[in-house]
């Protein structure tokens, strides 16, 4: 299962803490219901009291446009779907903030948990490179790379409105949160090969 292993290293190798395993699996593999509920709540507010989002969005936009992804996506959306700019701005800012807070809290939980059985990685550089590549990919998709392909109008884009953009953002944020959690778990359990009770874990080739 994704995020239960990292570059072939089994993160659950001889892990006995069942409560931790259940919470970790729920965090990495459960559907992003919390983000869906948050998005639906903002959408409902936009439909019923759109003026609230219209007032908040310009303030949030100053923060979002610092990121290359939103520096391009928000003007593109303003040109093709101007009525959705406030909605997408509030959705994006809320989802990013929520995911950062959730991932930070879960990382603290991992660090503070008592986890038995430490592991040794035979080729640490390979694992680190694979981990960084994975995390950087999702960081890029969330903060750096805009999804629309620009042209004359919405018909020339792969992703055409705030709803589809938000769908992909939720997917990428979920993957990034799982990638960071697996990195923290590996860092928590990994040890240098200088103790008797350590077990070498090699890649699953």
Coordinates of C-alpha atoms in Angstrom, one line a residue:
X1 CA 0.0 0.0 0.0
X2 CA 1.2 3.5 -0.8
X3 CA 2.9 5.3 2.0
X4 CA 3.2 2.1 4.1
X5 CA 6.6 1.6 2.3
X6 CA 9.1 4.1 1.0
X7 CA 11.4 3.2 -1.8
X8 CA 11.0 -0.5 -1.0
X9 CA 11.5 0.0 2.8
X10 CA 8.6 -1.4 4.8
X11 CA 7.7 1.3 7.3
X12 CA 5.6 -1.2 9.4
X13 CA 8.4 -3.8 9.6
X14 CA 7.8 -5.6 12.9
X15 CA 5.8 -2.6 14.2
X16 CA 3.7 -3.8 17.2
X17 CA 1.8 -0.6 18.0
X18 CA -1.6 -1.5 16.6
X19 CA -3.3 1.7 17.6
X20 CA -0.7 3.7 15.8
X21 CA -1.0 1.4 12.7
X22 CA -4.8 2.0 12.6
X23 CA -4.5 5.7 12.9
X24 CA -1.7 5.9 10.3
X25 CA -3.6 3.8 7.8
X26 CA -6.7 5.9 8.3
X27 CA -4.6 9.1 7.7
X28 CA -2.9 7.9 4.6
X29 CA -5.5 5.7 2.9
X30 CA -8.9 7.0 4.0
X31 CA -10.9 9.1 1.6
X32 CA -10.4 12.9 2.1
X33 CA -13.8 13.3 3.6
X34 CA -12.6 16.2 5.8
X35 CA -11.4 18.2 2.8
X36 CA -14.6 17.3 0.9
X37 CA -16.8 18.5 3.8
X38 CA -14.7 21.7 4.1
X39 CA -15.0 22.3 0.3
X40 CA -18.8 21.7 0.4
X41 CA -19.2 24.1 3.3
X42 CA -17.4 26.9 1.4
X43 CA -19.4 26.1 -1.7
X44 CA -22.6 26.3 0.3
X45 CA -21.6 29.6 1.8
X46 CA -20.7 30.9 -1.7
X47 CA -24.2 29.9 -3.0
X48 CA -26.1 31.3 -0.1
X49 CA -24.0 34.3 0.9
X50 CA -21.6 35.0 -1.9
X51 CA -20.8 38.5 -0.6
X52 CA -18.9 37.0 2.3
X53 CA -16.5 35.3 0.0
X54 CA -16.3 38.3 -2.3
X55 CA -15.1 40.3 0.7
X56 CA -12.6 37.8 2.0
X57 CA -11.1 36.6 -1.3
X58 CA -9.1 39.7 -2.2
X59 CA -7.2 39.5 1.1
X60 CA -6.5 35.8 0.6
X61 CA -5.5 36.4 -3.0
X62 CA -2.5 38.6 -1.9
X63 CA -1.1 35.5 -0.2
X64 CA -1.9 33.0 -2.8
X65 CA -0.4 34.8 -5.8
X66 CA 3.0 34.6 -4.1
X67 CA 2.8 30.9 -5.3
X68 CA 3.6 30.5 -9.0
X69 CA 0.6 28.1 -9.5
X70 CA -2.0 30.6 -8.3
X71 CA -0.1 33.6 -9.8
X72 CA -1.2 32.1 -13.2
X73 CA -4.4 30.2 -12.3
X74 CA -6.3 33.1 -10.6
X75 CA -5.8 35.5 -13.6
X76 CA -6.7 32.7 -16.0
X77 CA -9.9 32.0 -14.0
X78 CA -10.7 35.7 -13.8
X79 CA -10.6 35.8 -17.6
X80 CA -12.6 32.7 -18.3
X81 CA -14.8 32.2 -15.2
X82 CA -14.8 35.5 -13.3
X83 CA -17.7 34.5 -11.1
X84 CA -15.6 31.6 -9.7
X85 CA -12.5 33.6 -8.7
X86 CA -13.7 34.3 -5.1
X87 CA -14.9 30.7 -4.7
X88 CA -11.6 29.2 -5.9
X89 CA -9.5 31.6 -3.9
X90 CA -11.3 30.7 -0.6
X91 CA -11.3 27.0 -1.4
X92 CA -7.6 26.9 -2.2
X93 CA -6.5 28.9 0.8
X94 CA -8.7 26.9 3.2
X95 CA -7.6 23.5 1.8
X96 CA -3.9 24.4 2.0
X97 CA -4.2 25.8 5.5
X98 CA -6.2 22.8 6.7
X99 CA -3.8 20.3 5.1
X100 CA -0.7 22.1 6.6
X101 CA -2.3 22.1 10.1
X102 CA -3.5 18.5 9.8
X103 CA -0.1 17.2 8.5
X104 CA 1.8 19.1 11.2
X105 CA -0.4 17.7 14.0
X106 CA -0.1 14.1 12.6
X107 CA 3.7 14.5 12.3
X108 CA 3.8 15.5 15.9
X109 CA 1.7 12.5 16.8
X110 CA 4.2 10.2 14.9
X111 CA 7.2 11.8 16.6
X112 CA 5.6 11.5 20.1
X113 CA 4.4 7.9 19.6
X114 CA 6.2 4.9 21.1
X115 CA 7.2 2.8 18.2
X116 CA 9.1 -0.5 18.7
X117 CA 11.5 -2.1 16.3
X118 CA 14.0 0.2 14.7
X119 CA 15.0 -0.4 11.1
X120 CA 18.2 0.1 9.2
X121 CA 18.1 1.1 5.5
X122 CA 20.9 -0.6 3.4
X123 CA 21.0 2.2 0.8
X124 CA 19.9 5.4 2.6
X125 CA 20.9 7.7 -0.3
X126 CA 18.6 5.9 -2.7
X127 CA 15.7 6.0 -0.3
X128 CA 16.2 9.7 0.5
X129 CA 16.4 10.6 -3.2
X130 CA 13.2 8.6 -4.0
X131 CA 11.4 10.2 -1.0
X132 CA 12.5 13.8 -2.0
X133 CA 11.5 13.2 -5.6
X134 CA 8.0 12.1 -4.5
X135 CA 7.5 14.9 -2.1
X136 CA 8.8 17.5 -4.5
X137 CA 6.5 16.3 -7.3
X138 CA 3.4 16.9 -5.2
X139 CA 4.8 20.2 -3.8
X140 CA 5.2 21.3 -7.4
X141 CA 1.7 20.3 -8.4
X142 CA 0.2 22.2 -5.4
X143 CA 2.4 25.3 -5.3
X144 CA 4.3 25.7 -8.5
X145 CA 2.7 24.2 -11.6
X146 CA -0.6 25.6 -12.8
X147 CA -3.1 23.0 -14.2
X148 CA -4.7 24.9 -17.1
X149 CA -3.1 24.9 -20.5
X150 CA -3.5 28.5 -21.6
X151 CA -5.0 29.6 -24.9
X152 CA -7.9 31.6 -26.3
X153 CA -10.4 30.5 -23.7
X154 CA -11.8 27.8 -21.5
X155 CA -12.3 25.4 -24.4
X156 CA -8.5 25.2 -24.8
X157 CA -7.8 24.0 -21.3
X158 CA -7.4 20.6 -19.8
X159 CA -8.9 21.8 -16.5
X160 CA -11.7 24.4 -17.1
X161 CA -13.2 25.6 -13.9
X162 CA -12.9 26.0 -10.1
X163 CA -14.6 22.7 -9.4
X164 CA -12.2 20.5 -11.4
X165 CA -9.2 22.6 -10.2
X166 CA -10.3 22.0 -6.6
X167 CA -10.8 18.3 -7.2
X168 CA -7.2 17.9 -8.3
X169 CA -5.9 20.1 -5.5
X170 CA -7.6 17.9 -3.0
X171 CA -6.0 14.8 -4.6
X172 CA -2.5 16.4 -4.6
X173 CA -2.8 17.7 -1.1
X174 CA -3.9 14.3 0.1
X175 CA -0.8 12.7 -1.6
X176 CA 1.5 15.3 -0.2
X177 CA 0.2 14.8 3.3
X178 CA 0.8 11.1 3.0
X179 CA 4.2 11.6 1.6
X180 CA 5.3 13.8 4.4
X181 CA 3.8 11.5 7.0
X182 CA 5.7 8.5 5.6
X183 CA 8.9 10.6 5.6
X184 CA 8.4 11.5 9.3
X185 CA 7.7 7.8 10.1
X186 CA 10.9 6.7 8.4
X187 CA 12.9 9.3 10.2
X188 CA 11.3 8.2 13.5
X189 CA 12.2 4.6 13.0
X190 CA 15.5 4.6 11.2
X191 CA 18.7 4.1 13.0
X192 CA 22.4 3.8 12.1
X193 CA 23.7 0.2 12.1
X194 CA 25.4 0.3 15.5
X195 CA 23.1 -1.6 17.8
X196 CA 22.3 -5.3 18.2
X197 CA 18.5 -5.0 18.1
X198 CA 18.4 -3.4 14.6
X199 CA 17.2 -5.2 11.6
X200 CA 18.3 -4.4 8.0
X201 CA 15.5 -3.7 5.6
X202 CA 16.3 -3.9 1.9
X203 CA 14.4 -2.9 -1.2
X204 CA 11.7 -5.2 -2.6
X205 CA 13.0 -5.7 -6.0

